[in-house]
Amino acid sequence: MAARTDVGRIRQGNEDSLYADASESRGLFIVADGMGGHAAGEVASEMAVAIIADELTALETLDAPDSQGRVAEALRRANDAIYRRTVLEADKQGMGTTASVLVLSDSGYVIGQVGDSRIYLLRDGVLRQLTKDHSYVQEQVDAGFLTPEQARYHPYSNVITRCVGANEAVEPDVFAGPVQSGDVFLVASDGLTGMVDDRRLQQLLSSNAQPRRVVDALIAEANGRGGLDNITAVLVQVHAVNAPGRD
């Protein structure tokens, strides 16, 4: 695995935060993209990552029937803490953050999602976006008013409809799926996915290079196309999956 965040070419500060940790039994990967202005956005994303990671540290296996519920609860706890801070501190009013959470084990993956940071899976040479953006333009695509290509360049493409911390309650998307040897997962903020289209992402992720070099290439590509936002990428390559019941 490899993980990196970059300020980009335009922004003065970096409001993205990330977490990437893998043991022999479980991997936990988080990307959060803060909003609310410099300092407030940084605070929101850092809080979300810290709280979610702390809540899920003890989740060592995804075989438990409540694993999806625990991921959802971690996102809700982060929402509660950030929202309370916006109420108590005047300079933090309006802050919030996206949060995309990937938990991996031999038994599969669980994803928790709020906002428009994305999780992709490259499997057998085919790239698939696993998460669905909580955004204005995604709603327009769903309604048939915009094509995905039009949505990419729409002036409101950065308007999200759901985030962590902006409201008293939040409802995350949580779902699970299988994992297999050869899978490549990408967790990224929209500073990457908004600048680099899926076709180019697939080309870069299909490289046989080491994860660090792939992450560097992804960030360089986004910066080469303007680097209009902070850029964060977490890359996970699955080399082997233990069969159930085996060490």
PDB file of C-alpha atoms in Angstrom:
ATOM      1  CA  MET A   1       0.000   0.000   0.000  1.00  0.00           C
ATOM      2  CA  ALA A   2       0.942   3.660  -0.308  1.00  0.00           C
ATOM      3  CA  ALA A   3      -0.723   6.902   0.733  1.00  0.00           C
ATOM      4  CA  ARG A   4       0.019  10.560   0.115  1.00  0.00           C
ATOM      5  CA  THR A   5      -1.670  13.931   0.208  1.00  0.00           C
ATOM      6  CA  ASP A   6      -0.589  17.010  -1.757  1.00  0.00           C
ATOM      7  CA  VAL A   7      -1.674  20.644  -1.532  1.00  0.00           C
ATOM      8  CA  GLY A   8      -2.052  20.955  -5.311  1.00  0.00           C
ATOM      9  CA  ARG A   9      -1.140  23.968  -7.435  1.00  0.00           C
ATOM     10  CA  ILE A  10      -3.726  26.553  -6.339  1.00  0.00           C
ATOM     11  CA  ARG A  11      -4.688  26.135  -2.673  1.00  0.00           C
ATOM     12  CA  GLN A  12      -2.599  27.702   0.102  1.00  0.00           C
ATOM     13  CA  GLY A  13      -3.370  24.998   2.654  1.00  0.00           C
ATOM     14  CA  ASN A  14      -4.306  21.332   2.654  1.00  0.00           C
ATOM     15  CA  GLU A  15      -7.739  20.453   4.070  1.00  0.00           C
ATOM     16  CA  ASP A  16      -7.468  16.749   3.178  1.00  0.00           C
ATOM     17  CA  SER A  17      -6.573  14.109   5.762  1.00  0.00           C
ATOM     18  CA  LEU A  18      -5.853  10.395   5.413  1.00  0.00           C
ATOM     19  CA  TYR A  19      -5.278   7.232   7.406  1.00  0.00           C
ATOM     20  CA  ALA A  20      -3.732   4.011   6.113  1.00  0.00           C
ATOM     21  CA  ASP A  21      -2.895   1.023   8.291  1.00  0.00           C
ATOM     22  CA  ALA A  22      -2.693  -2.688   7.583  1.00  0.00           C
ATOM     23  CA  SER A  23      -2.043  -5.637   9.859  1.00  0.00           C
ATOM     24  CA  GLU A  24      -1.962  -9.293   8.837  1.00  0.00           C
ATOM     25  CA  SER A  25      -5.667  -9.672   9.526  1.00  0.00           C
ATOM     26  CA  ARG A  26      -7.186  -6.314   8.602  1.00  0.00           C
ATOM     27  CA  GLY A  27      -6.551  -3.077   6.735  1.00  0.00           C
ATOM     28  CA  LEU A  28      -8.178   0.291   7.453  1.00  0.00           C
ATOM     29  CA  PHE A  29      -7.979   3.161   4.969  1.00  0.00           C
ATOM     30  CA  ILE A  30      -9.686   6.576   5.245  1.00  0.00           C
ATOM     31  CA  VAL A  31      -9.735   9.747   3.149  1.00  0.00           C
ATOM     32  CA  ALA A  32     -11.473  12.923   4.352  1.00  0.00           C
ATOM     33  CA  ASP A  33     -11.765  16.196   2.431  1.00  0.00           C
ATOM     34  CA  GLY A  34     -12.586  19.098   4.739  1.00  0.00           C
ATOM     35  CA  MET A  35     -14.562  22.227   3.966  1.00  0.00           C
ATOM     36  CA  GLY A  36     -15.414  25.447   5.738  1.00  0.00           C
ATOM     37  CA  GLY A  37     -12.340  27.507   5.021  1.00  0.00           C
ATOM     38  CA  HIS A  38      -8.682  27.110   5.866  1.00  0.00           C
ATOM     39  CA  ALA A  39      -8.195  25.848   9.440  1.00  0.00           C
ATOM     40  CA  ALA A  40     -11.860  24.843   9.864  1.00  0.00           C
ATOM     41  CA  GLY A  41     -11.692  22.363   6.977  1.00  0.00           C
ATOM     42  CA  GLU A  42      -8.412  20.987   8.253  1.00  0.00           C
ATOM     43  CA  VAL A  43      -9.927  20.536  11.709  1.00  0.00           C
ATOM     44  CA  ALA A  44     -13.000  18.720  10.372  1.00  0.00           C
ATOM     45  CA  SER A  45     -11.059  16.258   8.222  1.00  0.00           C
ATOM     46  CA  GLU A  46      -8.481  15.584  10.950  1.00  0.00           C
ATOM     47  CA  MET A  47     -11.233  14.988  13.518  1.00  0.00           C
ATOM     48  CA  ALA A  48     -13.109  12.634  11.202  1.00  0.00           C
ATOM     49  CA  VAL A  49     -10.052  10.532  10.418  1.00  0.00           C
ATOM     50  CA  ALA A  50      -8.952  10.344  14.068  1.00  0.00           C
ATOM     51  CA  ILE A  51     -12.393   9.421  15.407  1.00  0.00           C
ATOM     52  CA  ILE A  52     -13.190   6.856  12.714  1.00  0.00           C
ATOM     53  CA  ALA A  53      -9.783   5.212  13.057  1.00  0.00           C
ATOM     54  CA  ASP A  54     -10.139   5.054  16.839  1.00  0.00           C
ATOM     55  CA  GLU A  55     -13.633   3.585  16.609  1.00  0.00           C
ATOM     56  CA  LEU A  56     -12.593   0.898  14.142  1.00  0.00           C
ATOM     57  CA  THR A  57      -9.229  -0.084  15.616  1.00  0.00           C
ATOM     58  CA  ALA A  58     -10.834  -2.995  17.446  1.00  0.00           C
ATOM     59  CA  LEU A  59     -12.623  -4.242  14.310  1.00  0.00           C
ATOM     60  CA  GLU A  60     -10.217  -7.075  13.541  1.00  0.00           C
ATOM     61  CA  THR A  61     -12.522  -9.176  11.370  1.00  0.00           C
ATOM     62  CA  LEU A  62     -15.370  -8.491   8.968  1.00  0.00           C
ATOM     63  CA  ASP A  63     -16.977 -11.864   9.668  1.00  0.00           C
ATOM     64  CA  ALA A  64     -18.945 -10.383  12.574  1.00  0.00           C
ATOM     65  CA  PRO A  65     -22.566  -9.644  11.642  1.00  0.00           C
ATOM     66  CA  ASP A  66     -22.307  -6.109  13.040  1.00  0.00           C
ATOM     67  CA  SER A  67     -19.220  -5.055  11.024  1.00  0.00           C
ATOM     68  CA  GLN A  68     -21.202  -2.813   8.671  1.00  0.00           C
ATOM     69  CA  GLY A  69     -23.076  -1.317  11.606  1.00  0.00           C
ATOM     70  CA  ARG A  70     -19.811  -0.501  13.346  1.00  0.00           C
ATOM     71  CA  VAL A  71     -18.508   1.342  10.287  1.00  0.00           C
ATOM     72  CA  ALA A  72     -21.743   3.338  10.080  1.00  0.00           C
ATOM     73  CA  GLU A  73     -21.578   4.118  13.802  1.00  0.00           C
ATOM     74  CA  ALA A  74     -17.982   5.330  13.476  1.00  0.00           C
ATOM     75  CA  LEU A  75     -19.078   7.832  10.824  1.00  0.00           C
ATOM     76  CA  ARG A  76     -22.002   8.959  12.976  1.00  0.00           C
ATOM     77  CA  ARG A  77     -19.721   9.485  15.986  1.00  0.00           C
ATOM     78  CA  ALA A  78     -17.424  11.634  13.871  1.00  0.00           C
ATOM     79  CA  ASN A  79     -20.457  13.594  12.694  1.00  0.00           C
ATOM     80  CA  ASP A  80     -21.622  14.161  16.272  1.00  0.00           C
ATOM     81  CA  ALA A  81     -18.235  15.426  17.446  1.00  0.00           C
ATOM     82  CA  ILE A  82     -17.700  17.778  14.506  1.00  0.00           C
ATOM     83  CA  TYR A  83     -21.255  19.120  14.642  1.00  0.00           C
ATOM     84  CA  ARG A  84     -20.958  19.852  18.367  1.00  0.00           C
ATOM     85  CA  ARG A  85     -17.800  21.811  17.678  1.00  0.00           C
ATOM     86  CA  THR A  86     -19.525  23.906  15.005  1.00  0.00           C
ATOM     87  CA  VAL A  87     -22.207  24.773  17.560  1.00  0.00           C
ATOM     88  CA  LEU A  88     -19.770  25.681  20.345  1.00  0.00           C
ATOM     89  CA  GLU A  89     -17.068  27.531  18.360  1.00  0.00           C
ATOM     90  CA  ALA A  90     -18.066  30.483  16.204  1.00  0.00           C
ATOM     91  CA  ASP A  91     -15.022  30.214  13.938  1.00  0.00           C
ATOM     92  CA  LYS A  92     -15.901  26.593  13.150  1.00  0.00           C
ATOM     93  CA  GLN A  93     -19.474  27.228  11.991  1.00  0.00           C
ATOM     94  CA  GLY A  94     -20.119  25.724   8.574  1.00  0.00           C
ATOM     95  CA  MET A  95     -17.252  23.277   8.670  1.00  0.00           C
ATOM     96  CA  GLY A  96     -17.638  19.679   7.607  1.00  0.00           C
ATOM     97  CA  THR A  97     -15.869  16.958   5.705  1.00  0.00           C
ATOM     98  CA  THR A  98     -16.313  14.064   3.360  1.00  0.00           C
ATOM     99  CA  ALA A  99     -15.283  10.649   4.626  1.00  0.00           C
ATOM    100  CA  SER A 100     -14.609   7.492   2.658  1.00  0.00           C
ATOM    101  CA  VAL A 101     -13.707   4.418   4.701  1.00  0.00           C
ATOM    102  CA  LEU A 102     -12.390   1.090   3.393  1.00  0.00           C
ATOM    103  CA  VAL A 103     -11.933  -1.887   5.717  1.00  0.00           C
ATOM    104  CA  LEU A 104     -10.272  -4.942   4.139  1.00  0.00           C
ATOM    105  CA  SER A 105      -9.823  -8.499   5.366  1.00  0.00           C
ATOM    106  CA  ASP A 106      -9.630 -11.993   3.897  1.00  0.00           C
ATOM    107  CA  SER A 107     -13.395 -12.267   4.180  1.00  0.00           C
ATOM    108  CA  GLY A 108     -14.022  -9.189   2.014  1.00  0.00           C
ATOM    109  CA  TYR A 109     -14.377  -5.431   2.268  1.00  0.00           C
ATOM    110  CA  VAL A 110     -16.715  -3.008   4.005  1.00  0.00           C
ATOM    111  CA  ILE A 111     -17.067   0.564   2.755  1.00  0.00           C
ATOM    112  CA  GLY A 112     -18.548   3.563   4.532  1.00  0.00           C
ATOM    113  CA  GLN A 113     -19.176   6.720   2.514  1.00  0.00           C
ATOM    114  CA  VAL A 114     -20.326  10.296   3.081  1.00  0.00           C
ATOM    115  CA  GLY A 115     -19.656  13.007   0.484  1.00  0.00           C
ATOM    116  CA  ASP A 116     -17.810  12.849  -2.820  1.00  0.00           C
ATOM    117  CA  SER A 117     -14.444  11.341  -2.000  1.00  0.00           C
ATOM    118  CA  ARG A 118     -14.385   8.057  -3.878  1.00  0.00           C
ATOM    119  CA  ILE A 119     -13.345   4.426  -3.621  1.00  0.00           C
ATOM    120  CA  TYR A 120     -12.487   2.523  -6.803  1.00  0.00           C
ATOM    121  CA  LEU A 121     -11.726  -1.130  -7.440  1.00  0.00           C
ATOM    122  CA  LEU A 122      -9.561  -2.346 -10.315  1.00  0.00           C
ATOM    123  CA  ARG A 123     -10.284  -6.055 -10.838  1.00  0.00           C
ATOM    124  CA  ASP A 124      -9.278  -8.152 -13.836  1.00  0.00           C
ATOM    125  CA  GLY A 125      -8.303  -5.008 -15.738  1.00  0.00           C
ATOM    126  CA  VAL A 126     -11.690  -3.325 -15.246  1.00  0.00           C
ATOM    127  CA  LEU A 127     -12.011  -0.173 -13.105  1.00  0.00           C
ATOM    128  CA  ARG A 128     -15.235   0.290 -11.164  1.00  0.00           C
ATOM    129  CA  GLN A 129     -16.292   3.153  -8.907  1.00  0.00           C
ATOM    130  CA  LEU A 130     -17.667   1.447  -5.795  1.00  0.00           C
ATOM    131  CA  THR A 131     -18.975   4.546  -4.038  1.00  0.00           C
ATOM    132  CA  LYS A 132     -21.618   6.967  -5.241  1.00  0.00           C
ATOM    133  CA  ASP A 133     -21.071  10.706  -4.850  1.00  0.00           C
ATOM    134  CA  HIS A 134     -23.389  12.593  -2.528  1.00  0.00           C
ATOM    135  CA  SER A 135     -23.422  15.627  -4.792  1.00  0.00           C
ATOM    136  CA  TYR A 136     -25.730  17.924  -6.716  1.00  0.00           C
ATOM    137  CA  VAL A 137     -24.435  16.810 -10.101  1.00  0.00           C
ATOM    138  CA  GLN A 138     -24.784  13.115  -9.210  1.00  0.00           C
ATOM    139  CA  GLU A 139     -28.435  13.761  -8.380  1.00  0.00           C
ATOM    140  CA  GLN A 140     -28.812  15.416 -11.802  1.00  0.00           C
ATOM    141  CA  VAL A 141     -27.171  12.408 -13.469  1.00  0.00           C
ATOM    142  CA  ASP A 142     -29.483  10.041 -11.586  1.00  0.00           C
ATOM    143  CA  ALA A 143     -32.484  12.078 -12.732  1.00  0.00           C
ATOM    144  CA  GLY A 144     -31.315  11.958 -16.351  1.00  0.00           C
ATOM    145  CA  PHE A 145     -30.670  15.709 -16.647  1.00  0.00           C
ATOM    146  CA  LEU A 146     -26.891  15.387 -17.046  1.00  0.00           C
ATOM    147  CA  THR A 147     -24.548  12.829 -18.543  1.00  0.00           C
ATOM    148  CA  PRO A 148     -21.563  11.745 -16.425  1.00  0.00           C
ATOM    149  CA  GLU A 149     -19.285  13.698 -18.788  1.00  0.00           C
ATOM    150  CA  GLN A 150     -21.387  16.863 -18.435  1.00  0.00           C
ATOM    151  CA  ALA A 151     -21.368  16.408 -14.666  1.00  0.00           C
ATOM    152  CA  ARG A 152     -17.562  16.354 -14.605  1.00  0.00           C
ATOM    153  CA  TYR A 153     -17.353  19.898 -16.022  1.00  0.00           C
ATOM    154  CA  HIS A 154     -20.499  21.351 -14.463  1.00  0.00           C
ATOM    155  CA  PRO A 155     -19.957  24.616 -12.515  1.00  0.00           C
ATOM    156  CA  TYR A 156     -21.611  23.034  -9.447  1.00  0.00           C
ATOM    157  CA  SER A 157     -19.568  19.839  -9.586  1.00  0.00           C
ATOM    158  CA  ASN A 158     -18.076  20.587  -6.159  1.00  0.00           C
ATOM    159  CA  VAL A 159     -21.430  21.039  -4.391  1.00  0.00           C
ATOM    160  CA  ILE A 160     -22.034  18.097  -2.087  1.00  0.00           C
ATOM    161  CA  THR A 161     -25.396  17.145  -0.600  1.00  0.00           C
ATOM    162  CA  ARG A 162     -24.197  15.128   2.371  1.00  0.00           C
ATOM    163  CA  CYS A 163     -21.162  15.572   4.602  1.00  0.00           C
ATOM    164  CA  VAL A 164     -19.847  14.746   8.060  1.00  0.00           C
ATOM    165  CA  GLY A 165     -20.460  17.471  10.632  1.00  0.00           C
ATOM    166  CA  ALA A 166     -22.710  19.947   8.850  1.00  0.00           C
ATOM    167  CA  ASN A 167     -25.943  18.664  10.396  1.00  0.00           C
ATOM    168  CA  GLU A 168     -26.974  17.075  13.665  1.00  0.00           C
ATOM    169  CA  ALA A 169     -27.391  13.685  11.989  1.00  0.00           C
ATOM    170  CA  VAL A 170     -25.938  11.988   8.919  1.00  0.00           C
ATOM    171  CA  GLU A 171     -26.826   8.786   7.118  1.00  0.00           C
ATOM    172  CA  PRO A 172     -23.759   7.104   5.582  1.00  0.00           C
ATOM    173  CA  ASP A 173     -23.812   4.642   2.732  1.00  0.00           C
ATOM    174  CA  VAL A 174     -22.395   1.333   3.986  1.00  0.00           C
ATOM    175  CA  PHE A 175     -21.989  -1.827   1.934  1.00  0.00           C
ATOM    176  CA  ALA A 176     -19.770  -4.873   1.601  1.00  0.00           C
ATOM    177  CA  GLY A 177     -18.275  -7.093  -1.061  1.00  0.00           C
ATOM    178  CA  PRO A 178     -15.741  -9.861  -1.718  1.00  0.00           C
ATOM    179  CA  VAL A 179     -12.005  -9.396  -2.166  1.00  0.00           C
ATOM    180  CA  GLN A 180      -9.689 -11.458  -4.334  1.00  0.00           C
ATOM    181  CA  SER A 181      -6.018 -11.702  -5.151  1.00  0.00           C
ATOM    182  CA  GLY A 182      -4.966  -9.070  -7.673  1.00  0.00           C
ATOM    183  CA  ASP A 183      -7.514  -6.462  -6.571  1.00  0.00           C
ATOM    184  CA  VAL A 184      -6.351  -2.851  -6.493  1.00  0.00           C
ATOM    185  CA  PHE A 185      -8.308  -0.361  -4.365  1.00  0.00           C
ATOM    186  CA  LEU A 186      -8.023   3.424  -4.644  1.00  0.00           C
ATOM    187  CA  VAL A 187      -9.411   5.789  -1.995  1.00  0.00           C
ATOM    188  CA  ALA A 188      -9.176   9.390  -3.197  1.00  0.00           C
ATOM    189  CA  SER A 189     -10.398  12.927  -2.689  1.00  0.00           C
ATOM    190  CA  ASP A 190     -12.024  14.817  -5.548  1.00  0.00           C
ATOM    191  CA  GLY A 191      -8.810  16.768  -6.039  1.00  0.00           C
ATOM    192  CA  LEU A 192      -7.674  13.634  -7.869  1.00  0.00           C
ATOM    193  CA  THR A 193     -10.880  12.237  -9.350  1.00  0.00           C
ATOM    194  CA  GLY A 194     -12.123  15.657 -10.449  1.00  0.00           C
ATOM    195  CA  MET A 195      -8.944  16.259 -12.451  1.00  0.00           C
ATOM    196  CA  VAL A 196      -8.180  12.775 -13.809  1.00  0.00           C
ATOM    197  CA  ASP A 197     -10.877  10.869 -15.685  1.00  0.00           C
ATOM    198  CA  ASP A 198     -11.619   7.195 -15.113  1.00  0.00           C
ATOM    199  CA  ARG A 199      -9.901   6.046 -18.304  1.00  0.00           C
ATOM    200  CA  ARG A 200      -6.605   7.620 -17.228  1.00  0.00           C
ATOM    201  CA  LEU A 201      -7.048   6.352 -13.666  1.00  0.00           C
ATOM    202  CA  GLN A 202      -7.425   2.823 -15.030  1.00  0.00           C
ATOM    203  CA  GLN A 203      -4.227   3.179 -17.057  1.00  0.00           C
ATOM    204  CA  LEU A 204      -2.231   4.391 -14.065  1.00  0.00           C
ATOM    205  CA  LEU A 205      -3.672   1.815 -11.657  1.00  0.00           C
ATOM    206  CA  SER A 206      -2.946  -0.997 -14.113  1.00  0.00           C
ATOM    207  CA  SER A 207       0.780  -0.323 -13.837  1.00  0.00           C
ATOM    208  CA  ASN A 208       2.916  -3.045 -12.323  1.00  0.00           C
ATOM    209  CA  ALA A 209       4.906  -0.409 -10.450  1.00  0.00           C
ATOM    210  CA  GLN A 210       5.225  -0.317  -6.682  1.00  0.00           C
ATOM    211  CA  PRO A 211       2.305   1.405  -4.888  1.00  0.00           C
ATOM    212  CA  ARG A 212       4.391   4.474  -3.966  1.00  0.00           C
ATOM    213  CA  ARG A 213       5.298   5.104  -7.591  1.00  0.00           C
ATOM    214  CA  VAL A 214       1.673   4.699  -8.680  1.00  0.00           C
ATOM    215  CA  VAL A 215       0.474   7.175  -6.030  1.00  0.00           C
ATOM    216  CA  ASP A 216       3.162   9.651  -7.084  1.00  0.00           C
ATOM    217  CA  ALA A 217       2.060   9.265 -10.712  1.00  0.00           C
ATOM    218  CA  LEU A 218      -1.592   9.845  -9.802  1.00  0.00           C
ATOM    219  CA  ILE A 219      -0.777  13.051  -7.927  1.00  0.00           C
ATOM    220  CA  ALA A 220       1.562  14.259 -10.658  1.00  0.00           C
ATOM    221  CA  GLU A 221      -1.199  13.670 -13.224  1.00  0.00           C
ATOM    222  CA  ALA A 222      -3.708  15.736 -11.212  1.00  0.00           C
ATOM    223  CA  ASN A 223      -1.172  18.531 -10.755  1.00  0.00           C
ATOM    224  CA  GLY A 224      -0.280  18.387 -14.431  1.00  0.00           C
ATOM    225  CA  ARG A 225      -3.923  19.016 -15.264  1.00  0.00           C
ATOM    226  CA  GLY A 226      -4.066  22.104 -13.065  1.00  0.00           C
ATOM    227  CA  GLY A 227      -3.986  20.864  -9.480  1.00  0.00           C
ATOM    228  CA  LEU A 228      -7.028  22.967  -8.643  1.00  0.00           C
ATOM    229  CA  ASP A 229      -7.670  21.304  -5.277  1.00  0.00           C
ATOM    230  CA  ASN A 230      -5.861  19.327  -2.599  1.00  0.00           C
ATOM    231  CA  ILE A 231      -5.060  15.835  -3.870  1.00  0.00           C
ATOM    232  CA  THR A 232      -5.127  12.680  -1.752  1.00  0.00           C
ATOM    233  CA  ALA A 233      -4.672   9.081  -2.854  1.00  0.00           C
ATOM    234  CA  VAL A 234      -4.492   5.821  -0.900  1.00  0.00           C
ATOM    235  CA  LEU A 235      -3.591   2.791  -3.002  1.00  0.00           C
ATOM    236  CA  VAL A 236      -3.957  -0.823  -1.804  1.00  0.00           C
ATOM    237  CA  GLN A 237      -2.781  -3.802  -3.839  1.00  0.00           C
ATOM    238  CA  VAL A 238      -4.047  -7.224  -2.735  1.00  0.00           C
ATOM    239  CA  HIS A 239      -1.372  -9.850  -3.367  1.00  0.00           C
ATOM    240  CA  ALA A 240      -3.007 -12.844  -1.672  1.00  0.00           C
ATOM    241  CA  VAL A 241      -6.209 -13.798   0.119  1.00  0.00           C
ATOM    242  CA  ASN A 242      -6.285 -16.565   2.695  1.00  0.00           C
ATOM    243  CA  ALA A 243      -9.077 -19.080   2.262  1.00  0.00           C
ATOM    244  CA  PRO A 244     -11.588 -19.160   5.163  1.00  0.00           C
ATOM    245  CA  GLY A 245     -10.252 -21.161   8.071  1.00  0.00           C
ATOM    246  CA  ARG A 246      -6.627 -20.949   6.996  1.00  0.00           C
ATOM    247  CA  ASP A 247      -3.823 -18.980   8.643  1.00  0.00           C
TER     248      ASP A 247
END
